[in-house]
PDB file of C-alpha atoms and ligand atoms in Angstrom:
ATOM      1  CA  UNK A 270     -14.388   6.098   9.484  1.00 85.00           C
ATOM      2  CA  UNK A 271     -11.420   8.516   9.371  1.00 94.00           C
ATOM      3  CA  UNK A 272      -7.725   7.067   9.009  1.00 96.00           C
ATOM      4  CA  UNK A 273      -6.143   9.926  10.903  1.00 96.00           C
ATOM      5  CA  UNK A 274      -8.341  11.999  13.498  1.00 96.00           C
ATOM      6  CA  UNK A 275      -6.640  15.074  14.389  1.00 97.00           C
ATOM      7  CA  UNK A 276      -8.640  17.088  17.795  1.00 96.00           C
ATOM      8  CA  UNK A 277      -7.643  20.631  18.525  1.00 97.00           C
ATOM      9  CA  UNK A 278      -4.302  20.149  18.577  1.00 97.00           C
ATOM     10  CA  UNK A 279      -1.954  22.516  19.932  1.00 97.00           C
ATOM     11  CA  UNK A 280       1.946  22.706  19.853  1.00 97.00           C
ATOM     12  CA  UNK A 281       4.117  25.036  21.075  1.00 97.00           C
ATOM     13  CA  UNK A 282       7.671  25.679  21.483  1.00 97.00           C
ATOM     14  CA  UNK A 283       8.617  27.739  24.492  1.00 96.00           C
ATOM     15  CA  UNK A 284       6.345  30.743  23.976  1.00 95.00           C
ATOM     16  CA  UNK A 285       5.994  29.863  20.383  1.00 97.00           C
ATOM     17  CA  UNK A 286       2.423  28.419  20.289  1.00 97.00           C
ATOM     18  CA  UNK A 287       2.933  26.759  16.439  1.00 98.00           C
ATOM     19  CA  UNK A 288      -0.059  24.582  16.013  1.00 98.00           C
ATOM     20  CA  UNK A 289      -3.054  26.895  17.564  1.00 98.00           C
ATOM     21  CA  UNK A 290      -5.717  23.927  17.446  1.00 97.00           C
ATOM     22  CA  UNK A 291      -5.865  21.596  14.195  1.00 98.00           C
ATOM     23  CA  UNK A 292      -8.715  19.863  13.353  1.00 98.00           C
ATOM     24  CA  UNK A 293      -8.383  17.511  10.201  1.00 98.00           C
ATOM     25  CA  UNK A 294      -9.994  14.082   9.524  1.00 97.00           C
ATOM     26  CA  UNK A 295      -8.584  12.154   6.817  1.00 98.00           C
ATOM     27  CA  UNK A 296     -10.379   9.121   5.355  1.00 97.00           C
ATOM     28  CA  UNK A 297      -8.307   5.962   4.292  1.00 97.00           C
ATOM     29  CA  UNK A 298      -7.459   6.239   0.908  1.00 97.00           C
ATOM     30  CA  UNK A 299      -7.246  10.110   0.944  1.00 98.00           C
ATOM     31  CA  UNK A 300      -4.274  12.237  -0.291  1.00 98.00           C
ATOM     32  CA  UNK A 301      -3.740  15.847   0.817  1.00 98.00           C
ATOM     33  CA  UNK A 302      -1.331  18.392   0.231  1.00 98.00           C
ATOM     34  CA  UNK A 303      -0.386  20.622   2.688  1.00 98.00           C
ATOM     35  CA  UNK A 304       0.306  24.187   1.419  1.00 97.00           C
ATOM     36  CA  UNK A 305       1.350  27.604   2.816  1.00 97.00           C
ATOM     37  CA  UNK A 306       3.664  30.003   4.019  1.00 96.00           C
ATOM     38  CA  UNK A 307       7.035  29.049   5.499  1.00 96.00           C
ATOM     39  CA  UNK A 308       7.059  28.610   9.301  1.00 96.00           C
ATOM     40  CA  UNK A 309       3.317  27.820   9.205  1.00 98.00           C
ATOM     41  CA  UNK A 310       3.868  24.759  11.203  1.00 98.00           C
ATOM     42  CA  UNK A 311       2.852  22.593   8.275  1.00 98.00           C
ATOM     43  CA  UNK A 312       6.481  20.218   9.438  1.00 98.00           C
ATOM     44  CA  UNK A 313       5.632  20.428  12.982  1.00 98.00           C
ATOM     45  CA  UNK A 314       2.164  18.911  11.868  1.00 98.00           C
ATOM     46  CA  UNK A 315       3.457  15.963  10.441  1.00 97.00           C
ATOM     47  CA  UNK A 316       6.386  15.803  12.999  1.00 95.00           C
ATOM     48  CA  UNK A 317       3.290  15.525  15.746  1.00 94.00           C
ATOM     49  CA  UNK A 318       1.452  12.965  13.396  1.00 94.00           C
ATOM     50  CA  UNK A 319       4.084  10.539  13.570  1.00 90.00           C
ATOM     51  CA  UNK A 320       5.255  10.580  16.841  1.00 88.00           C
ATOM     52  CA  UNK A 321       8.228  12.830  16.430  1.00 89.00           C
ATOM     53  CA  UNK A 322       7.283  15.820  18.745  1.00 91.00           C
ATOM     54  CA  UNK A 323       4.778  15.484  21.560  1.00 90.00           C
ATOM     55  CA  UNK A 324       1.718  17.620  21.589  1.00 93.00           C
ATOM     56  CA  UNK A 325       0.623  20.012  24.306  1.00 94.00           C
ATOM     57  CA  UNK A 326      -2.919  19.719  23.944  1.00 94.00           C
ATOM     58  CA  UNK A 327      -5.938  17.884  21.812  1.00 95.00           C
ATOM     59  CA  UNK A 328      -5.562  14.243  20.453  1.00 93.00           C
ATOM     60  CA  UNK A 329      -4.314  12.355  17.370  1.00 93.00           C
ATOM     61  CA  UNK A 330      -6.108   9.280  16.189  1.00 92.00           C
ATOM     62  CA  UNK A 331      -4.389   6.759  14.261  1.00 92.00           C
ATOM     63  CA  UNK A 332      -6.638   3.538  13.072  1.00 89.00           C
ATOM     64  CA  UNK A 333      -8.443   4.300  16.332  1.00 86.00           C
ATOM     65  CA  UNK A 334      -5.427   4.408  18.770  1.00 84.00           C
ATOM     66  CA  UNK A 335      -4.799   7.446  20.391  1.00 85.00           C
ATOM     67  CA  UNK A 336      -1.672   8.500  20.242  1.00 82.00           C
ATOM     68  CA  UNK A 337       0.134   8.675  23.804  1.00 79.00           C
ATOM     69  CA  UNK A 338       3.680   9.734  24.446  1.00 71.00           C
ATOM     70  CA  UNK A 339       4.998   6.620  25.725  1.00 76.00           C
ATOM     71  CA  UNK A 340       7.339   4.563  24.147  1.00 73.00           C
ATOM     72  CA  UNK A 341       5.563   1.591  23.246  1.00 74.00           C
ATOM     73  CA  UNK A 342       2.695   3.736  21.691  1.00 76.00           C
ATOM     74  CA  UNK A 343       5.491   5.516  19.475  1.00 76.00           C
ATOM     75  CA  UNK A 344       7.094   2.494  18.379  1.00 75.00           C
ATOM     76  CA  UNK A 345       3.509   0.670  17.227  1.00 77.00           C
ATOM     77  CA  UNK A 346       2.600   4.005  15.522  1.00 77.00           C
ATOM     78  CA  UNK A 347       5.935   4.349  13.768  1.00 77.00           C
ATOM     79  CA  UNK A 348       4.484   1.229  12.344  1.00 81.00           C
ATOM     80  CA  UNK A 349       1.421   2.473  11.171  1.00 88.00           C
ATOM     81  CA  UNK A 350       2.627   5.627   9.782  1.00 93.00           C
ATOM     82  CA  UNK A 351       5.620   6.678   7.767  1.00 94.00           C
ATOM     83  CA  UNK A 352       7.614   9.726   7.251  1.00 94.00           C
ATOM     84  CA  UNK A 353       9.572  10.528   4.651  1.00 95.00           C
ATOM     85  CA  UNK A 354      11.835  14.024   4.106  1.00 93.00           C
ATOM     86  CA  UNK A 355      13.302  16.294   2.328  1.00 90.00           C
ATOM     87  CA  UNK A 356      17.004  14.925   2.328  1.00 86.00           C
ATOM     88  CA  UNK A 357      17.329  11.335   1.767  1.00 75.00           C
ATOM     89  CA  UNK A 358      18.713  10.365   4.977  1.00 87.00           C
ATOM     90  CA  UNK A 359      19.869   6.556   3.674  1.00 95.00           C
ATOM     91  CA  UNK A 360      22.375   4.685   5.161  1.00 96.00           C
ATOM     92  CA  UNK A 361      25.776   5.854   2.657  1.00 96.00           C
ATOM     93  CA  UNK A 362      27.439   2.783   3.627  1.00 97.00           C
ATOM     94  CA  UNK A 363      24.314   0.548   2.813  1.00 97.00           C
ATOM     95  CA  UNK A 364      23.382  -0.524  -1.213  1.00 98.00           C
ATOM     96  CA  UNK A 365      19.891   0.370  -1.841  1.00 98.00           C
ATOM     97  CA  UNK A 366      18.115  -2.937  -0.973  1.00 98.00           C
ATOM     98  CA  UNK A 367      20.043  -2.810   2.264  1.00 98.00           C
ATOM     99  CA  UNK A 368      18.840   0.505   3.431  1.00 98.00           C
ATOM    100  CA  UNK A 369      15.146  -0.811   2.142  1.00 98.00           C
ATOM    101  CA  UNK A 370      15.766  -4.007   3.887  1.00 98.00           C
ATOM    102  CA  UNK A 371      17.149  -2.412   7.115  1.00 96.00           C
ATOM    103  CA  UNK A 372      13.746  -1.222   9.346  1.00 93.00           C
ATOM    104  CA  UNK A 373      11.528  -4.505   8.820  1.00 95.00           C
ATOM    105  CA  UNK A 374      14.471  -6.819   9.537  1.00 96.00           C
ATOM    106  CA  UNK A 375      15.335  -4.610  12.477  1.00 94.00           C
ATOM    107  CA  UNK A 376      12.194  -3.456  14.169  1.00 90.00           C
ATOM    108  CA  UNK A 377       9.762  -5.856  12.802  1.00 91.00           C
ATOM    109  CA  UNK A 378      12.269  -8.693  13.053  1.00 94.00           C
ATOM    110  CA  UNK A 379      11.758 -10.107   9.659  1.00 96.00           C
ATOM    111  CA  UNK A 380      13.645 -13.126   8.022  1.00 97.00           C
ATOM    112  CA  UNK A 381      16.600 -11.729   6.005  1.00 97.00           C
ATOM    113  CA  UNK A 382      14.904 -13.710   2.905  1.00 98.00           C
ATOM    114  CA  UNK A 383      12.023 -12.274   3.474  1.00 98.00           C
ATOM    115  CA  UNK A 384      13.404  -8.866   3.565  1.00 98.00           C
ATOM    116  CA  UNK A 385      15.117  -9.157   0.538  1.00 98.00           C
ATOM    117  CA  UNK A 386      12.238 -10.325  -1.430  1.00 98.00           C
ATOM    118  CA  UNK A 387       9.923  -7.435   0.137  1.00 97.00           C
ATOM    119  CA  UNK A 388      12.768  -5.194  -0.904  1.00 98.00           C
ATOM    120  CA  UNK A 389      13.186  -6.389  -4.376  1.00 98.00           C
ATOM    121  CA  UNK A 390       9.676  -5.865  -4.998  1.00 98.00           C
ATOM    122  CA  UNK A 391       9.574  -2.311  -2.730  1.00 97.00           C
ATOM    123  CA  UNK A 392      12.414  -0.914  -5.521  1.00 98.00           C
ATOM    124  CA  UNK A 393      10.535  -2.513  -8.403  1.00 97.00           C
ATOM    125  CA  UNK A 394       7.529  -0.578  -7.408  1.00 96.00           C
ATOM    126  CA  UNK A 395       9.721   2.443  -7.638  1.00 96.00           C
ATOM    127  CA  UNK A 396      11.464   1.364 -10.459  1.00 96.00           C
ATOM    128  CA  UNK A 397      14.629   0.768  -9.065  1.00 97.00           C
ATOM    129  CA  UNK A 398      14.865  -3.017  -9.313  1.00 96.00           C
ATOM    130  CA  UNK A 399      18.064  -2.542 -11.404  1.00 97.00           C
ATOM    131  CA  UNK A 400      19.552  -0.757  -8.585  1.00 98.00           C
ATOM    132  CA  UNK A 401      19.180  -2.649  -5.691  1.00 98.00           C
ATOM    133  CA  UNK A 402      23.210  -3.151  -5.323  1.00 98.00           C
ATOM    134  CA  UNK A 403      24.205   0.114  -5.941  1.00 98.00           C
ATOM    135  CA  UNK A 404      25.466   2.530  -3.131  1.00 98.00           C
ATOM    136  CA  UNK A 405      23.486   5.904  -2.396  1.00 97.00           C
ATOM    137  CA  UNK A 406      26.650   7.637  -3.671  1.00 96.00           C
ATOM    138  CA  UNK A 407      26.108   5.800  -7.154  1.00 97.00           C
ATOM    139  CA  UNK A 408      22.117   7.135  -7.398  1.00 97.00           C
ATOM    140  CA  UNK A 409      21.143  10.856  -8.316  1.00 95.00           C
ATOM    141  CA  UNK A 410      19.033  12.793  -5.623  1.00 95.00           C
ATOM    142  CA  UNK A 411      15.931  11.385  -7.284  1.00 96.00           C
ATOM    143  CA  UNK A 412      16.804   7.578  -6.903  1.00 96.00           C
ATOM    144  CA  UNK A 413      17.700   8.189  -3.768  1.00 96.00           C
ATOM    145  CA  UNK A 414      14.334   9.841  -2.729  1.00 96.00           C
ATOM    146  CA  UNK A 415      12.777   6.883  -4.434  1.00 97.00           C
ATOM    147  CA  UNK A 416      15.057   4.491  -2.693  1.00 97.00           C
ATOM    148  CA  UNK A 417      13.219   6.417   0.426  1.00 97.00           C
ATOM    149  CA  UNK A 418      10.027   5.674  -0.350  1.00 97.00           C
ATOM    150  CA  UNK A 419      10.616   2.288  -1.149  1.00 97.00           C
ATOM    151  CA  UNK A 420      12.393   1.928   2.191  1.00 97.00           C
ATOM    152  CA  UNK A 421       9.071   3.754   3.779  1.00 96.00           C
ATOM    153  CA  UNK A 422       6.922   1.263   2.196  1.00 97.00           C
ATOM    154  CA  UNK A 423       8.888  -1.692   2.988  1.00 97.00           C
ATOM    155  CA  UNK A 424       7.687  -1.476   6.276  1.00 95.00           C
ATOM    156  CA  UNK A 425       3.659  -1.431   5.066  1.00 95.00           C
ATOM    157  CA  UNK A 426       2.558   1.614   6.237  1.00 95.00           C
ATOM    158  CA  UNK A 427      -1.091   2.829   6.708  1.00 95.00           C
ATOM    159  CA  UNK A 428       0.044   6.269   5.668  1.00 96.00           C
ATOM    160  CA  UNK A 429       2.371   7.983   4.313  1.00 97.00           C
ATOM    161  CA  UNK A 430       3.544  11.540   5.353  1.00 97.00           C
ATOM    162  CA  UNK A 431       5.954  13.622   3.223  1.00 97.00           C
ATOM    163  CA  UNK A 432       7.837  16.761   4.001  1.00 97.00           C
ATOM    164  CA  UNK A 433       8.856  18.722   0.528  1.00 96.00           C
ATOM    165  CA  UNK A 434       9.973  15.256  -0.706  1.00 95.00           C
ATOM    166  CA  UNK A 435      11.159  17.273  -4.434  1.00 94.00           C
ATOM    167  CA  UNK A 436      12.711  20.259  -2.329  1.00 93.00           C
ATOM    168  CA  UNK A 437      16.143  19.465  -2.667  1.00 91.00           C
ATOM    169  CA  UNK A 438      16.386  17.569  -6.004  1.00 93.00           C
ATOM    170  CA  UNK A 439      17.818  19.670  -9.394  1.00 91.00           C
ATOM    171  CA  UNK A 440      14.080  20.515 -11.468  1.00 90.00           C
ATOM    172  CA  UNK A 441      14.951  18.061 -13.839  1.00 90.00           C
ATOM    173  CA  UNK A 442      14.399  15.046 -11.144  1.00 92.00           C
ATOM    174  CA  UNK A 443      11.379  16.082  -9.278  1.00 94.00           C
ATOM    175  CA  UNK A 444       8.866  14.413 -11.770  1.00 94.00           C
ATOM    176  CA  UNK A 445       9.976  11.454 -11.552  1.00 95.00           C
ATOM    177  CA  UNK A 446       9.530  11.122  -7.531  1.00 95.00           C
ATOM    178  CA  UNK A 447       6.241  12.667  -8.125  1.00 95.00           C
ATOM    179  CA  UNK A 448       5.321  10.013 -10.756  1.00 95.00           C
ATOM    180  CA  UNK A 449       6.047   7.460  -8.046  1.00 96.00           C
ATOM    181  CA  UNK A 450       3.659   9.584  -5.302  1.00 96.00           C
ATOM    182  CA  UNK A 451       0.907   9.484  -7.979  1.00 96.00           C
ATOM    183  CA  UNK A 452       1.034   6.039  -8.699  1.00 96.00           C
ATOM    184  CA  UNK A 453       0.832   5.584  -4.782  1.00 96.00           C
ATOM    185  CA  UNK A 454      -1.591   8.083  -4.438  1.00 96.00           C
ATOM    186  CA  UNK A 455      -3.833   5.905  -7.494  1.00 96.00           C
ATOM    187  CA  UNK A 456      -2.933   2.411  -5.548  1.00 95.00           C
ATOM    188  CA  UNK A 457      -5.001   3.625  -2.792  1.00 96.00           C
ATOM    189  CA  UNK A 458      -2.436   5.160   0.077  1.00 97.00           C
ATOM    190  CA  UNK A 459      -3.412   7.556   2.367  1.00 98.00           C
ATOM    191  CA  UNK A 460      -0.880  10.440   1.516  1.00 98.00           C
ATOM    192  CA  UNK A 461      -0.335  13.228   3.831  1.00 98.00           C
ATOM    193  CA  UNK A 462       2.180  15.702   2.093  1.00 97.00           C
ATOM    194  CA  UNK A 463       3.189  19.380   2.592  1.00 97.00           C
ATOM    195  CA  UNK A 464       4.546  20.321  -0.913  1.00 95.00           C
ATOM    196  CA  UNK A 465       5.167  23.363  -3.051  1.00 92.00           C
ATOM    197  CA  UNK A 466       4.493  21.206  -6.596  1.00 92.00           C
ATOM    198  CA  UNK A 467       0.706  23.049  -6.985  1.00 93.00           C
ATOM    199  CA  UNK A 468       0.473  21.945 -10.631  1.00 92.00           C
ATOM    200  CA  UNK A 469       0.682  18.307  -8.534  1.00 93.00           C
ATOM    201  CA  UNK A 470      -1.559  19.122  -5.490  1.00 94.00           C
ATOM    202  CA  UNK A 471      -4.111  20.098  -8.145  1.00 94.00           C
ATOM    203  CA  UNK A 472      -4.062  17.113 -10.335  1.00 93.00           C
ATOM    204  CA  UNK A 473      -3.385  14.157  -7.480  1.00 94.00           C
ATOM    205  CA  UNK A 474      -4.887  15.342  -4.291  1.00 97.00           C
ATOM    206  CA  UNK A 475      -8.174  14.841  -2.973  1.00 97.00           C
ATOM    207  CA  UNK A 476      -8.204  18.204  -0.467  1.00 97.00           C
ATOM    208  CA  UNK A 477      -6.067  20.530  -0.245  1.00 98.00           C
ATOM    209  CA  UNK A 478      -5.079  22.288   3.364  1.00 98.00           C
ATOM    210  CA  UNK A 479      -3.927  25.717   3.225  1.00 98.00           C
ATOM    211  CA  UNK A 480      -2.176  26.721   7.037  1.00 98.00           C
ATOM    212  CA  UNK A 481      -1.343  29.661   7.996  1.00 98.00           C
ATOM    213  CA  UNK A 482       0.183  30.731  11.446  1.00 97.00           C
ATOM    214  CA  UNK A 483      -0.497  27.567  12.733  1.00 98.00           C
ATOM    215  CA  UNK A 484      -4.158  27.203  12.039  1.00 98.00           C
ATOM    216  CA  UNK A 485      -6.148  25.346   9.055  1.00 98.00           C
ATOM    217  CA  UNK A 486      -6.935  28.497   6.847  1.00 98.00           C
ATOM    218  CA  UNK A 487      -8.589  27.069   4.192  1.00 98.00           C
ATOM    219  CA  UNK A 488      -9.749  23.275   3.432  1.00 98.00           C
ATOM    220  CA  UNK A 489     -11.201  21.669   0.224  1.00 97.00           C
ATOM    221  CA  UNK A 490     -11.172  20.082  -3.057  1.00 97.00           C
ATOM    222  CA  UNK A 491      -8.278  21.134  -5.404  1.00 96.00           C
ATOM    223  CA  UNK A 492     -10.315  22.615  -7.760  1.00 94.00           C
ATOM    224  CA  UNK A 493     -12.055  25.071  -4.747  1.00 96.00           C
ATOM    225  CA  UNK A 494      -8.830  26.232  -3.072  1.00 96.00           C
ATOM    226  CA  UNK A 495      -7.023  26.816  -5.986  1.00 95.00           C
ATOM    227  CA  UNK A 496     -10.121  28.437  -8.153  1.00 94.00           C
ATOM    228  CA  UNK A 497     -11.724  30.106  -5.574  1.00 95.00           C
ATOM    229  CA  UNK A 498      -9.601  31.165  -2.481  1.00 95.00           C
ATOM    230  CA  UNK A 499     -12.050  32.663   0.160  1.00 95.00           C
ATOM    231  CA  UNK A 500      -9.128  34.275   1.926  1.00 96.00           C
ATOM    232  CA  UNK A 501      -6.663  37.365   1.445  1.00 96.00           C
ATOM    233  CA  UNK A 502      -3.696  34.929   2.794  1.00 97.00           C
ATOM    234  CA  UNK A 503      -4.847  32.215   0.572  1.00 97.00           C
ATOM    235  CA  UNK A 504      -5.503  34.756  -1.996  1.00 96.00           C
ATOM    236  CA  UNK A 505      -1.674  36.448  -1.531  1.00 96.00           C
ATOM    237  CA  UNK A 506      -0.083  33.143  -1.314  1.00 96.00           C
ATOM    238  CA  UNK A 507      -1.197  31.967  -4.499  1.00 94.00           C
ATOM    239  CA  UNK A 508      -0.052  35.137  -5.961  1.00 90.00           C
ATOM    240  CA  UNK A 509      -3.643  35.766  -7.402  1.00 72.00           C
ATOM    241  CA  UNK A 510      -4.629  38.654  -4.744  1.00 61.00           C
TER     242      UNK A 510
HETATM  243  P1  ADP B 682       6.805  25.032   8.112  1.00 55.02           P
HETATM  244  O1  ADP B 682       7.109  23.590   7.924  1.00 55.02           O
HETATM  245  O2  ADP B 682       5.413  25.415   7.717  1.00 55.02           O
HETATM  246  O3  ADP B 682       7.816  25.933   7.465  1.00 55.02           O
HETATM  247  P2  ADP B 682       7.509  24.542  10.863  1.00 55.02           P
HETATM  248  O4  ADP B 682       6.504  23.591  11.373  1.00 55.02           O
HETATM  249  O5  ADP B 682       8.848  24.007  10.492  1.00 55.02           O
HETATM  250  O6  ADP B 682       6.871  25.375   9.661  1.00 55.02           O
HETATM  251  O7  ADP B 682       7.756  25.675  11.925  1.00 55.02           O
HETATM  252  C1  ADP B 682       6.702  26.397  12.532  1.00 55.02           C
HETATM  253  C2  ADP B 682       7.286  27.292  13.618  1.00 55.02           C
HETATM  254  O8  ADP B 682       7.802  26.472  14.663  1.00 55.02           O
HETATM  255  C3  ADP B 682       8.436  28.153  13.158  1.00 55.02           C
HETATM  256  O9  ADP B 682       8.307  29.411  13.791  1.00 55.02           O
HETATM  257  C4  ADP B 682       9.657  27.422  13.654  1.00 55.02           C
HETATM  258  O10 ADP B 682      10.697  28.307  13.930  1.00 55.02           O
HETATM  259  C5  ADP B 682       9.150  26.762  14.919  1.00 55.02           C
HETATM  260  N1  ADP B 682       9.839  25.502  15.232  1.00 55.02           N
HETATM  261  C6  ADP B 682       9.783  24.377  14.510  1.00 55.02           C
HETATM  262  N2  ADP B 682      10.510  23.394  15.082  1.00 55.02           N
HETATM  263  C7  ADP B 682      11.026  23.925  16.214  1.00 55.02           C
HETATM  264  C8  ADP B 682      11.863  23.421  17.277  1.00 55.02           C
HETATM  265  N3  ADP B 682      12.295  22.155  17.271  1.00 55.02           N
HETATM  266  N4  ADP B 682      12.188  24.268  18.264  1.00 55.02           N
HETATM  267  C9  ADP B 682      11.747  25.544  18.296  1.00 55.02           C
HETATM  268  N5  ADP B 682      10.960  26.079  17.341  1.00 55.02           N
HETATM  269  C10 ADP B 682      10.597  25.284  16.314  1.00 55.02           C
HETATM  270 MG1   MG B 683       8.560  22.634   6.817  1.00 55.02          MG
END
């Protein structure tokens, strides 16, 4: 049984037809990187996985809900699967096991104590235990994005997607965030992530999806996609055509 079921889907903005019907399954457990050009509609993917723009036609399965554009259907998916981006987006005025603490105590209406001790252990797993006091300000871009995920897991997702999570952070940092995916990605989560890091797609991911103007290019096993590219796109995007 697939995790995520994702029918013919089709997105478009205005004229703009972005997503020009996606088909993906993804089993629970799975972890997939997302590659291709910019403006590919790999984001808008994601964006329509969790809720956050409404598609025009086809269906996404989630744990065997359908995914419907009503409110109450948003908010239980938004439970089931989390996002996390490229910038940080924490609360600056919130220490670190605030902003972690924040979603479950809000939306899920968990006991402060509770929250705190979910949190704790949420920044351990990220290896921020030490920081859970300190302010966003007081973390480089790399805690923080770690800080992100913890907050993302805090509120026990099913899946996790992630949009260029390393994009924005200095070279020297965007190991360390990737350790943490990979350490995810070997606990068992079901990882959905667009990312440039191929070296990382190659060694962690289970399939890799290659789009390209708005359709699912190429699909399959790291080794096969990156090896073996059946396309010229794939081909010229790797920079091995
Ligand atoms: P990628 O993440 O692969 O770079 P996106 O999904 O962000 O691609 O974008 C795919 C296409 O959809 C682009 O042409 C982009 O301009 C367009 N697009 C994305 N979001 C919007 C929006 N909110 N309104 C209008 N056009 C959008
Ligand atoms: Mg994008």
């Amino acid at each position: 049984m697939s995790l995520i079921t994702i029918t013919e889907v089709r997105k478009s903005f205005g004229q703009n037809e972005v997503l020009k019907g996606i088909n993906l399954d993804v089993a629970p457990g799975e972890v997939i990187a997302i590659i291709g050009k910019s403006g590919s509609g790999k984001s808008t993917l994601l964006r329509c996985i969790n809720g956050l723009e409404t598609i025009n036609d086809g269906s996404i399965t989630v744990a065997g809900a359908q995914l419907l554009p009503d409110e109450v259907h948003l908010r239980a998916l938004r439970l089931k699967v989390g996002m996390i981006f490229q910038g940080f987006n924490l609360f600056p005025h919130l220490t670190a096991g605030r902003n972690v603490m924040l979603s479950p105590m809000v939306v899920k209406k968990v006991k402060e104590k509770e929250a705190e001790a979910e949190a704790r252990a949420r920044l351990e797993q990220v290896g921020l235990a030490h920081k859970f006091d300190a302010y966003p300000d007081q973390l480089s871009g790399g805690q923080q994005q770690r800080v992100a995920i913890a907050r993302a897991l805090a509120m026990k997702p099913l899946a996790l997607l992630c949009d260029e999570i390393t994009s924005a952070l200095d070279p020297e940092l965007v190991n360390e965030v990737l350790a943490v995916v990979k350490s995810l990605a070997e606990e068992g989560m079901t990882l959905l992530m667009v990312t440039h890091e191929m070296r990382f797609a190659r060694e962690v991911c289970d399939r890799v999806v290659f789009m390209h103007q708005g359709r699912v290019h190429e699909i399959g096993p790291p080794e096969e996609v990156f090896a073996h590219p059946q396309t010229t796109e794939l081909k010229q995007f790797l920079g091995t055509a």
